[in-house]
mmCIF file of C-alpha atoms in Angstrom:
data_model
loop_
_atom_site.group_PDB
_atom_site.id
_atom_site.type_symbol
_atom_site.label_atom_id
_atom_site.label_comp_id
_atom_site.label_asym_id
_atom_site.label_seq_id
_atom_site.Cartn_x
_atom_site.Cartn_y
_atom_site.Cartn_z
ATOM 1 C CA UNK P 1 -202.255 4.124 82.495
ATOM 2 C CA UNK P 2 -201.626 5.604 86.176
ATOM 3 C CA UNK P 3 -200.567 9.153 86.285
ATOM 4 C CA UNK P 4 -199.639 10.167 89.958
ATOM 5 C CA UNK P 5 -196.936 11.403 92.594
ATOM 6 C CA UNK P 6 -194.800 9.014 94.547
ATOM 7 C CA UNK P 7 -197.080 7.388 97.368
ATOM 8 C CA UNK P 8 -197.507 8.150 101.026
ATOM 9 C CA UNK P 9 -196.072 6.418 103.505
ATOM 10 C CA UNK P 10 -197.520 3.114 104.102
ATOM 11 C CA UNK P 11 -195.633 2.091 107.630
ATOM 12 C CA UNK P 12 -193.659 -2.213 107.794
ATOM 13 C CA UNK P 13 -194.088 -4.231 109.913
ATOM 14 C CA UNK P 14 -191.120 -3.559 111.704
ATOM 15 C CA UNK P 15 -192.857 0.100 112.651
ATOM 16 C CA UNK P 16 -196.491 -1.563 114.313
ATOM 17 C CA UNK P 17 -196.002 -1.364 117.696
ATOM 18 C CA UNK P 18 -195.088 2.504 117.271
ATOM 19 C CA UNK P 19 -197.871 3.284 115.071
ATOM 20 C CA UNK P 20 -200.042 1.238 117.195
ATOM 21 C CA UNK P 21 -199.108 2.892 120.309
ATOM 22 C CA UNK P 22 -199.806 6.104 118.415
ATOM 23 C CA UNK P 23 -203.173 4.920 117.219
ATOM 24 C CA UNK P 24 -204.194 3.803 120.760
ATOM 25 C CA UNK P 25 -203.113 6.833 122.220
ATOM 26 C CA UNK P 26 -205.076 9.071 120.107
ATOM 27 C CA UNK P 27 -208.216 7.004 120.225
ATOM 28 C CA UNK P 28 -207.859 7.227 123.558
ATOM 29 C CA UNK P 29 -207.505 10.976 124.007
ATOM 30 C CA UNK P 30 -210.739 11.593 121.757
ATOM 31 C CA UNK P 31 -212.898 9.337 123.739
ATOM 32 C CA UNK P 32 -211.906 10.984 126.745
ATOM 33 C CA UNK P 33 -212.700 14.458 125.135
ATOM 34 C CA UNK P 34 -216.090 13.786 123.952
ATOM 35 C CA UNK P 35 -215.406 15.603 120.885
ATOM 36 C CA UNK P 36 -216.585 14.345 117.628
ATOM 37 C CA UNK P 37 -213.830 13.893 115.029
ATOM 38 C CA UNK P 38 -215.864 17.247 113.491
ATOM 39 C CA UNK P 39 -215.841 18.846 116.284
ATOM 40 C CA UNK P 40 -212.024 18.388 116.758
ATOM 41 C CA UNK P 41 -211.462 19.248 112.949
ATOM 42 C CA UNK P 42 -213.439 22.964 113.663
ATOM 43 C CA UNK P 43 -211.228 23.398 116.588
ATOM 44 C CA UNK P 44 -208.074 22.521 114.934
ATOM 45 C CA UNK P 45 -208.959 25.127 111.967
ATOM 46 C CA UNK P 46 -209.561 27.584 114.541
ATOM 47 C CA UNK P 47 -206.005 27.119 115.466
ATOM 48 C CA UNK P 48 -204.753 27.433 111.831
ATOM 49 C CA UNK P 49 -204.517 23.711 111.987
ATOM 50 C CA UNK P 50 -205.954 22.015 108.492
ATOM 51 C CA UNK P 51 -206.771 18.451 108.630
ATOM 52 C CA UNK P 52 -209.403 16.289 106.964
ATOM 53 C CA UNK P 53 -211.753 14.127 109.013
ATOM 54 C CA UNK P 54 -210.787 11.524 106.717
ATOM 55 C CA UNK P 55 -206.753 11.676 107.973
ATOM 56 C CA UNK P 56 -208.152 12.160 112.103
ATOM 57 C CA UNK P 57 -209.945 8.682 111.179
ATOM 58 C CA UNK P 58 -207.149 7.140 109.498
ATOM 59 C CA UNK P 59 -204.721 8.014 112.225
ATOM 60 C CA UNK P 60 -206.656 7.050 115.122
ATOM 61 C CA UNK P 61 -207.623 3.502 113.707
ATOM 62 C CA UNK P 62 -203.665 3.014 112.499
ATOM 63 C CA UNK P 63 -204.503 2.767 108.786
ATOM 64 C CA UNK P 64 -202.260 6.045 108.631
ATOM 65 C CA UNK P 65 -199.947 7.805 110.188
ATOM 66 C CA UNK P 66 -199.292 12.085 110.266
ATOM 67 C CA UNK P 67 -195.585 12.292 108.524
ATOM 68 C CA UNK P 68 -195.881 15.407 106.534
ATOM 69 C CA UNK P 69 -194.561 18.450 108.154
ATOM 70 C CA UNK P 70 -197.335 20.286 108.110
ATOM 71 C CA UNK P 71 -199.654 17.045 109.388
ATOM 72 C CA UNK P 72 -196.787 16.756 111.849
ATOM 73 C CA UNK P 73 -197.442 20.308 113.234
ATOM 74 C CA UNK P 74 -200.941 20.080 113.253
ATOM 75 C CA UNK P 75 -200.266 17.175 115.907
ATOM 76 C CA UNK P 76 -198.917 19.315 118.575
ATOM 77 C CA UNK P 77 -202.315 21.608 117.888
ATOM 78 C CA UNK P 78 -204.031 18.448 118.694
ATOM 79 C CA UNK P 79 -202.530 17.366 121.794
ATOM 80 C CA UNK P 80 -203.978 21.260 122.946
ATOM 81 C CA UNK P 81 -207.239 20.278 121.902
ATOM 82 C CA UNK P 82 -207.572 17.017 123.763
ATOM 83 C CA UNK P 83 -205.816 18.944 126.673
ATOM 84 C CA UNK P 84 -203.049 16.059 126.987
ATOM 85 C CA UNK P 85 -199.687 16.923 127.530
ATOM 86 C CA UNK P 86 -197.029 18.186 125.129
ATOM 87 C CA UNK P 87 -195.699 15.713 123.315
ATOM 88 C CA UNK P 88 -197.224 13.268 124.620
ATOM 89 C CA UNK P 89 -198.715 11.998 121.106
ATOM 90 C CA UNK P 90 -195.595 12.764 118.990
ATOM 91 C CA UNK P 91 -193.253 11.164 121.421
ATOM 92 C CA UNK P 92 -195.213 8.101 119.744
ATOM 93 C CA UNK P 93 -194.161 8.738 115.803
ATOM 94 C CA UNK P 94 -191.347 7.251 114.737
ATOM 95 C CA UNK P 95 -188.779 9.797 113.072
ATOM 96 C CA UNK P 96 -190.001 10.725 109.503
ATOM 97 C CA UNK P 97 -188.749 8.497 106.338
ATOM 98 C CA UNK P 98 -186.297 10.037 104.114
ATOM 99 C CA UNK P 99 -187.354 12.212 101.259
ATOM 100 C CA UNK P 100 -183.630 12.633 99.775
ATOM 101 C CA UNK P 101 -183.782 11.793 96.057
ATOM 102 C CA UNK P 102 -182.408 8.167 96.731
ATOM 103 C CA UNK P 103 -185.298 6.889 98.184
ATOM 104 C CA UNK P 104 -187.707 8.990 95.837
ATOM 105 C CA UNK P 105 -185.851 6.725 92.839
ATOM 106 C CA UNK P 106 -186.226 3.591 94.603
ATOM 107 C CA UNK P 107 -189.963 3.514 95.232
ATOM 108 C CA UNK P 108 -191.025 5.236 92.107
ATOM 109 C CA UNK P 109 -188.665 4.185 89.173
ATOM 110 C CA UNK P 110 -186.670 1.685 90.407
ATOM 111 C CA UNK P 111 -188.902 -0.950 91.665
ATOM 112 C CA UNK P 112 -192.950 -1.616 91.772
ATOM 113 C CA UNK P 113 -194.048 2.001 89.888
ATOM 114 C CA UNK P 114 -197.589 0.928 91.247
ATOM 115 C CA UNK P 115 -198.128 3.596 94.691
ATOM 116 C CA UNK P 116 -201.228 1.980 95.464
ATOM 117 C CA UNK P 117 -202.037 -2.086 95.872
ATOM 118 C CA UNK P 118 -203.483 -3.498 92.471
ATOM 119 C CA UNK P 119 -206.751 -4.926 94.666
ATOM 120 C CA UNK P 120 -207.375 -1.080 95.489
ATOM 121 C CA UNK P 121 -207.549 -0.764 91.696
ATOM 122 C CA UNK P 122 -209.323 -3.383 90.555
ATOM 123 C CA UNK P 123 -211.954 -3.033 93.243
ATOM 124 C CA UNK P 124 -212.829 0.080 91.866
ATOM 125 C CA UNK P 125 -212.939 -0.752 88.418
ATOM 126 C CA UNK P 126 -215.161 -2.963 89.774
ATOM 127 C CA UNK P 127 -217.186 0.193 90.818
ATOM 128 C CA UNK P 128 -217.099 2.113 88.019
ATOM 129 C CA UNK P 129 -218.114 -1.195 85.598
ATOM 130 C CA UNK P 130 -214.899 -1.712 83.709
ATOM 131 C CA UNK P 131 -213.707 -4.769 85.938
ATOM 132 C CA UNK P 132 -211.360 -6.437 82.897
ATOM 133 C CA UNK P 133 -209.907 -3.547 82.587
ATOM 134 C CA UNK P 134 -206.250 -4.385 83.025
ATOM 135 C CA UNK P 135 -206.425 -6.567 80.865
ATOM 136 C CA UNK P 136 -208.733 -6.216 78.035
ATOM 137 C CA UNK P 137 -207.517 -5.402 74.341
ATOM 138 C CA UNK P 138 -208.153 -1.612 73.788
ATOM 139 C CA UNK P 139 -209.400 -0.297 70.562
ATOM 140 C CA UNK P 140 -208.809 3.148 71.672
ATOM 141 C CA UNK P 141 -205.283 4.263 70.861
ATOM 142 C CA UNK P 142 -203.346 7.503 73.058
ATOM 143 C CA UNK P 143 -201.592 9.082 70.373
ATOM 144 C CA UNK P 144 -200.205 11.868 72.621
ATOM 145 C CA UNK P 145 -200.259 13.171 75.941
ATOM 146 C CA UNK P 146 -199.366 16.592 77.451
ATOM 147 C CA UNK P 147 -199.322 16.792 81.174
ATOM 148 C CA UNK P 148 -198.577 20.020 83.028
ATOM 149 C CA UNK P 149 -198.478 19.895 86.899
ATOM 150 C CA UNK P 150 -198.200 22.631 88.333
ATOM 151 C CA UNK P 151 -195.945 22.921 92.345
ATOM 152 C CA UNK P 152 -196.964 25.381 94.521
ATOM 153 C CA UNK P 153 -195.396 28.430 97.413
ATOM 154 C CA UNK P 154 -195.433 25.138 99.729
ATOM 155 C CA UNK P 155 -194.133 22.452 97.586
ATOM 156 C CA UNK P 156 -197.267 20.577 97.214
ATOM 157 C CA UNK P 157 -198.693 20.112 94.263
ATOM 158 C CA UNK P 158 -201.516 22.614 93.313
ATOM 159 C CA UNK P 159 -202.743 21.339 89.926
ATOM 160 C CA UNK P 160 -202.456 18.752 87.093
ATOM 161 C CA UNK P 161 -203.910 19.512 83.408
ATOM 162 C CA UNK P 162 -203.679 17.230 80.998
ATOM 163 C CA UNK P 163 -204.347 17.028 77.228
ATOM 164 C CA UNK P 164 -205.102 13.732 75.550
ATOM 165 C CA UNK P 165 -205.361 13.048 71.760
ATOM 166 C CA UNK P 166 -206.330 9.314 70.785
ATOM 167 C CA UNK P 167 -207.171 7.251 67.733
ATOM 168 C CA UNK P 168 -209.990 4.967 67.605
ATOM 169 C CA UNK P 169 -209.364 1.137 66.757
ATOM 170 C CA UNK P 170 -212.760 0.305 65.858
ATOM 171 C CA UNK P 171 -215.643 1.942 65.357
ATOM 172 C CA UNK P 172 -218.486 3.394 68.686
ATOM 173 C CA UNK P 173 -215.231 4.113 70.988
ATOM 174 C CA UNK P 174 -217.059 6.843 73.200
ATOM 175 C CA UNK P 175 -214.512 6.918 76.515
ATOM 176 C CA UNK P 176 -211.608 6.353 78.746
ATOM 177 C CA UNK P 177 -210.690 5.468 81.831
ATOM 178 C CA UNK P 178 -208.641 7.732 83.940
ATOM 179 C CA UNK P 179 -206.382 6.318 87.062
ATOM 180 C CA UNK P 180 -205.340 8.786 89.061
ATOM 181 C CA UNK P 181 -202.897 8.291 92.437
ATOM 182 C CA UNK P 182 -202.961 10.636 94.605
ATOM 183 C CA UNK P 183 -199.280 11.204 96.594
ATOM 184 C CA UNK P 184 -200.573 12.245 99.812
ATOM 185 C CA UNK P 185 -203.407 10.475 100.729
ATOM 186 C CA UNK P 186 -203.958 12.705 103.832
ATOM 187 C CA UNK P 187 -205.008 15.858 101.849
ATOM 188 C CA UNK P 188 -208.155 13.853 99.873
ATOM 189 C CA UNK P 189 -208.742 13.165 96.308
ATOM 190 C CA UNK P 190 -208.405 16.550 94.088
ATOM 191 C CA UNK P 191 -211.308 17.650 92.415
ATOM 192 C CA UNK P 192 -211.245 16.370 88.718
ATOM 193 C CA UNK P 193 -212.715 19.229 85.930
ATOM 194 C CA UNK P 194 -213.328 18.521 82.497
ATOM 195 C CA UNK P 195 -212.557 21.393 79.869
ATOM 196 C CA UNK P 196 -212.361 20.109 76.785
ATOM 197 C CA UNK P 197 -214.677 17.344 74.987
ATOM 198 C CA UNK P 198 -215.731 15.080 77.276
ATOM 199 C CA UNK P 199 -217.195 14.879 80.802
ATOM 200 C CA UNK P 200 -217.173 12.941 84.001
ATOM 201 C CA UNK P 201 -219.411 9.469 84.121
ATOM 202 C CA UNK P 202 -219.058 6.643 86.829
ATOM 203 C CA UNK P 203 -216.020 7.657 88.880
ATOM 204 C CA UNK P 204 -214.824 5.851 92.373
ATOM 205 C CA UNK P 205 -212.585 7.099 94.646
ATOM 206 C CA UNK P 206 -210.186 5.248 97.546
ATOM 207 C CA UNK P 207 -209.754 7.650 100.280
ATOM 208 C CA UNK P 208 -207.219 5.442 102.278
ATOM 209 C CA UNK P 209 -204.953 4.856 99.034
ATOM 210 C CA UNK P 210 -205.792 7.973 97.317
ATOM 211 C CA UNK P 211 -207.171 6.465 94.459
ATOM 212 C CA UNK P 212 -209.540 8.326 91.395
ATOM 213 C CA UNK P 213 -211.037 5.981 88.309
ATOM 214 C CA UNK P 214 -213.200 7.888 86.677
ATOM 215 C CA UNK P 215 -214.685 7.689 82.986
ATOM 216 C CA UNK P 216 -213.983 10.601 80.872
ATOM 217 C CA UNK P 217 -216.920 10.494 78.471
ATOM 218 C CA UNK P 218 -216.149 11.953 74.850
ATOM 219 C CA UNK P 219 -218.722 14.564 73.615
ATOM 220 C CA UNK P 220 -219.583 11.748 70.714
ATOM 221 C CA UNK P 221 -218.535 8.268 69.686
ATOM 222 C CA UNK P 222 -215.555 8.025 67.583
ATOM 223 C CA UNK P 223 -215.156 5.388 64.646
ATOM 224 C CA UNK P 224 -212.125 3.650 63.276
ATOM 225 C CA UNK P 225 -209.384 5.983 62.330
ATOM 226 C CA UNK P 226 -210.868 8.822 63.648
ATOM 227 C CA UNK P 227 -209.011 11.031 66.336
ATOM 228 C CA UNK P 228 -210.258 12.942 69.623
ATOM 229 C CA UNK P 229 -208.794 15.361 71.463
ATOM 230 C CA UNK P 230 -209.773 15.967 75.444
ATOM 231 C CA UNK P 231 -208.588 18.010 77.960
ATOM 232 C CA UNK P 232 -209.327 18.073 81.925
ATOM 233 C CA UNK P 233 -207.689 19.132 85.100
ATOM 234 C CA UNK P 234 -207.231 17.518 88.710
ATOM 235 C CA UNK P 235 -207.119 20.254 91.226
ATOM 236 C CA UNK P 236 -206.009 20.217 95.263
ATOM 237 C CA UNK P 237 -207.218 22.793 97.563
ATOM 238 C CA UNK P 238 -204.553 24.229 99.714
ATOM 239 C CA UNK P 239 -202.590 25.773 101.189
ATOM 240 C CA UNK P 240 -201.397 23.088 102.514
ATOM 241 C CA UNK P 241 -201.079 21.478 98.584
ATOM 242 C CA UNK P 242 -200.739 17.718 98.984
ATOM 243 C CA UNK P 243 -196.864 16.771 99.188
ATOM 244 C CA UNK P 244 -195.843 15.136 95.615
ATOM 245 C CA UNK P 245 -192.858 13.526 97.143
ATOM 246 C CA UNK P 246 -191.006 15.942 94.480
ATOM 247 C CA UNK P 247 -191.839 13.740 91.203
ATOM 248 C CA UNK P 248 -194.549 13.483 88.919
ATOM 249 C CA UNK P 249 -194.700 10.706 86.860
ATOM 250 C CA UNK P 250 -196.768 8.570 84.466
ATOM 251 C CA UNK P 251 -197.333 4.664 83.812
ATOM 252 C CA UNK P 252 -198.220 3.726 80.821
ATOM 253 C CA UNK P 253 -199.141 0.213 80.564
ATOM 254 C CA UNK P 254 -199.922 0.511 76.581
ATOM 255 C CA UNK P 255 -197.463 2.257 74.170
ATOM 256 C CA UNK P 256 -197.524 5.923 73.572
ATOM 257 C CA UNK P 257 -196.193 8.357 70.690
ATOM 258 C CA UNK P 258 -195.447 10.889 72.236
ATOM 259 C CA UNK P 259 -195.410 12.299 75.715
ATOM 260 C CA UNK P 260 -195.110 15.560 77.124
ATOM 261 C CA UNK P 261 -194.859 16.224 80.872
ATOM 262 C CA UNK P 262 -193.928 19.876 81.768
ATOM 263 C CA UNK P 263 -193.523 20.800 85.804
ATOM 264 C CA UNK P 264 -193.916 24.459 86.764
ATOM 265 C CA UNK P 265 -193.103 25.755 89.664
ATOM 266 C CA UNK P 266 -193.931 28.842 92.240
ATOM 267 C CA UNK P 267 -191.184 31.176 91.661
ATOM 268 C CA UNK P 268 -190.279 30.957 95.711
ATOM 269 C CA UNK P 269 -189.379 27.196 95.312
ATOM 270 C CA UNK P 270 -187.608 26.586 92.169
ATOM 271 C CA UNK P 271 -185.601 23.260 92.837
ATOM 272 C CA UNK P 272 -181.695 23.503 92.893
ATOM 273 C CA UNK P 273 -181.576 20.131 90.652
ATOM 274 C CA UNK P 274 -184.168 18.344 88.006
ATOM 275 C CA UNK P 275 -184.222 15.130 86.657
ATOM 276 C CA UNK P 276 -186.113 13.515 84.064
ATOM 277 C CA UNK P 277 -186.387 9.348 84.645
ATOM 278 C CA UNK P 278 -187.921 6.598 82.274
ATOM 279 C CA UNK P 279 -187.264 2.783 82.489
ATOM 280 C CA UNK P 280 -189.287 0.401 80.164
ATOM 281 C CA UNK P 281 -189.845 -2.940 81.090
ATOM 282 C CA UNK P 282 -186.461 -4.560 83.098
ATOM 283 C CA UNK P 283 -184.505 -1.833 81.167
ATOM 284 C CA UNK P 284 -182.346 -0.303 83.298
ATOM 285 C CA UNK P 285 -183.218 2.554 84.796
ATOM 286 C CA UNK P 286 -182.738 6.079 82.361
ATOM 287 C CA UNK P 287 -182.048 9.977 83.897
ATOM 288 C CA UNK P 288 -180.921 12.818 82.268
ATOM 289 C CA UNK P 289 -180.524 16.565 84.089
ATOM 290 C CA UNK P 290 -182.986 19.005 82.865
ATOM 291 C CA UNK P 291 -182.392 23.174 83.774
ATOM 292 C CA UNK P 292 -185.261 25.078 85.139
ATOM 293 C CA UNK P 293 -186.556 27.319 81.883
ATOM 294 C CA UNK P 294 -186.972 31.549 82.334
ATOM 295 C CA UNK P 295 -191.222 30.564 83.225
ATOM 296 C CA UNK P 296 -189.471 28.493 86.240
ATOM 297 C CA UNK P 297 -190.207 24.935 84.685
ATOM 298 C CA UNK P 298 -188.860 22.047 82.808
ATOM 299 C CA UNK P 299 -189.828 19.714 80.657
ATOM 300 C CA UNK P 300 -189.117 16.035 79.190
ATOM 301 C CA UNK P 301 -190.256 14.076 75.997
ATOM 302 C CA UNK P 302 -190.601 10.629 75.511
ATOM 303 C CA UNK P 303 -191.449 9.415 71.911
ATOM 304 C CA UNK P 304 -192.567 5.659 70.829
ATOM 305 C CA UNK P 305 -192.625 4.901 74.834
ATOM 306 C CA UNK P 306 -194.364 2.127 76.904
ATOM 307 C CA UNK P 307 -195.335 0.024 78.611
ATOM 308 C CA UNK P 308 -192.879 1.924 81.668
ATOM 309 C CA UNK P 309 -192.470 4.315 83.889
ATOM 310 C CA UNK P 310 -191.632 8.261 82.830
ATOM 311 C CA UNK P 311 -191.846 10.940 85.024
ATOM 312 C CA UNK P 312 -189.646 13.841 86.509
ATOM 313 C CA UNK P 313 -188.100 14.181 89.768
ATOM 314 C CA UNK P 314 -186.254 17.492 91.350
ATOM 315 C CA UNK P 315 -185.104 17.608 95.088
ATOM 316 C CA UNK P 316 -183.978 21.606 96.295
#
């Protein structure tokens, strides 16, 4: 099961000459600076400028791109900081993707729900010593799931806590494996807690497709019939929060009971419109509206669901 946000851009091959030329540019610029990608990170902050090493790497070496707004901005600090002229670095971006709620639905409910190649994946179940993974029978059972993800001042997405109950198959089942995309690989992986139950064991994480597998460790082995309850939060530092594409969703690739995702958000940006989506299998795709509650959230159930995609979307 993959819980996540819709994915970051990832630019065709109709756009590689522009990010290229981008890419060149700005390796270009640092060299001729001197300035370790640190040392340009420390000036940028100065500047009110937040960016990761990892996303100064990733754009100067093409594997990324800056589309956000806020990575966008953060561009025109840079340009000052490699003293090159204005513009002369986002003159090389092509214009931002749409983020209107038809192209949100068509990458994350209407075709591949996957945000992230499956070799990323399997390469770090590889890692983290569950390689058959995907497709392995389970004896461990999720019952019910509550996820609460929480949108902050910004838009981004501040937190996700989620509460797992599951019913062991056969006897000695002692964890599980959590997948976890990340929406905006720019902004890092979030910082996974556990709170209730379990704790962390082997966990891998893919910077470039902002990818988390970790093992979730229950506090003791659980036996055929018996149930287990576990609770743990992923976390983003911000501001900036990491954009979440506006949709939060889950894959299940296993049947579930019942599912519970509830979205908050920061009084300051309640959407105008919510939606909650499913589709199972080559179903055709399912919405229904859902209206913002008085504790500026909503919430959607799905009972008896999976394998498919259910998740809610909201655009403002």
């Amino acid at each position: 099961m993959v819980a996540g946000s819709a994915a970051d851009r990832v630019t065709t091959d109709d756009e590689d000459q522009p990010r290229t030329a981008f890419a060149t540019a700005l390796r270009s610029a640092i060299a001729t600076s001197g300035l370790s990608l640190d040392r340009i990170q420390a000036r940028l902050l100065a500047r009110g400028a937040s960016v990761s090493v990892t996303a100064l790497s990733y754009w100067q070496s093409g594997k990324r791109q800056p589309e956000r707004q806020s990575s966008l901005s953060a561009v025109r600090v840079l340009e000052e900081v490699l003293a090159i002229p204005a513009g002369s670095l986002l003159g090389l971006l092509p214009p931002p993707r749409p983020r209107g709620a038809s192209s949100r639905r068509s990458r994350a409910t209407t075709e591949q729900p996957l945000t992230f190649p499956l070799e990323a994946l399997q390469a770090l179940l590889e890692k983290v010593g569950a390689p058959n993974a995907l497709e392995q029978h389970h004896q461990l059972k999720l019952v019910g799931l509550h996820d609460l993800c929480e949108i902050a001042e910004d838009g981004g997405q501040r937190a996700v806590t989620a509460r797992a109950v599951f019913q062991a198959g056969a006897d000695g089942q002692d964890r599980w494996l959590l997948v976890y995309a990340q929406g905006d690989p720019e902004a890092g992986p979030p910082v996974l807690n556990t709170l209730r139950n379990c704790h962390v064991g082997r966990a891998e994480v893919d910077d470039e497709h902002g990818l988390t597998v970790a093992e979730l460790l229950f506090d003791r082995p659980i036996d055929r019939g018996e149930t287990h309850l576990i609770e743990y939060s992923l976390t983003n530092p911000g501001p900036p929060y990491p954009e979440c594409r506006n949709t939060h969703y889950r894959e299940f690739r296993r049947p579930v009971r019942e599912y519970l995702l509830e979205v908050r958000f920061d009084p300051g940006t309640v959407p105008a419109k919510c939606w909650q989506y499913s589709r199972q299998g080559t179903s055709p795709l399912d919405r229904k509206e859902l209206k913002p509650d008085q504790g500026n959230g909503v919430h959607a159930v799905a009972l008896d669901f999976g394998p498919g995609v259910f998740g809610i979307d909201w655009e403002y």
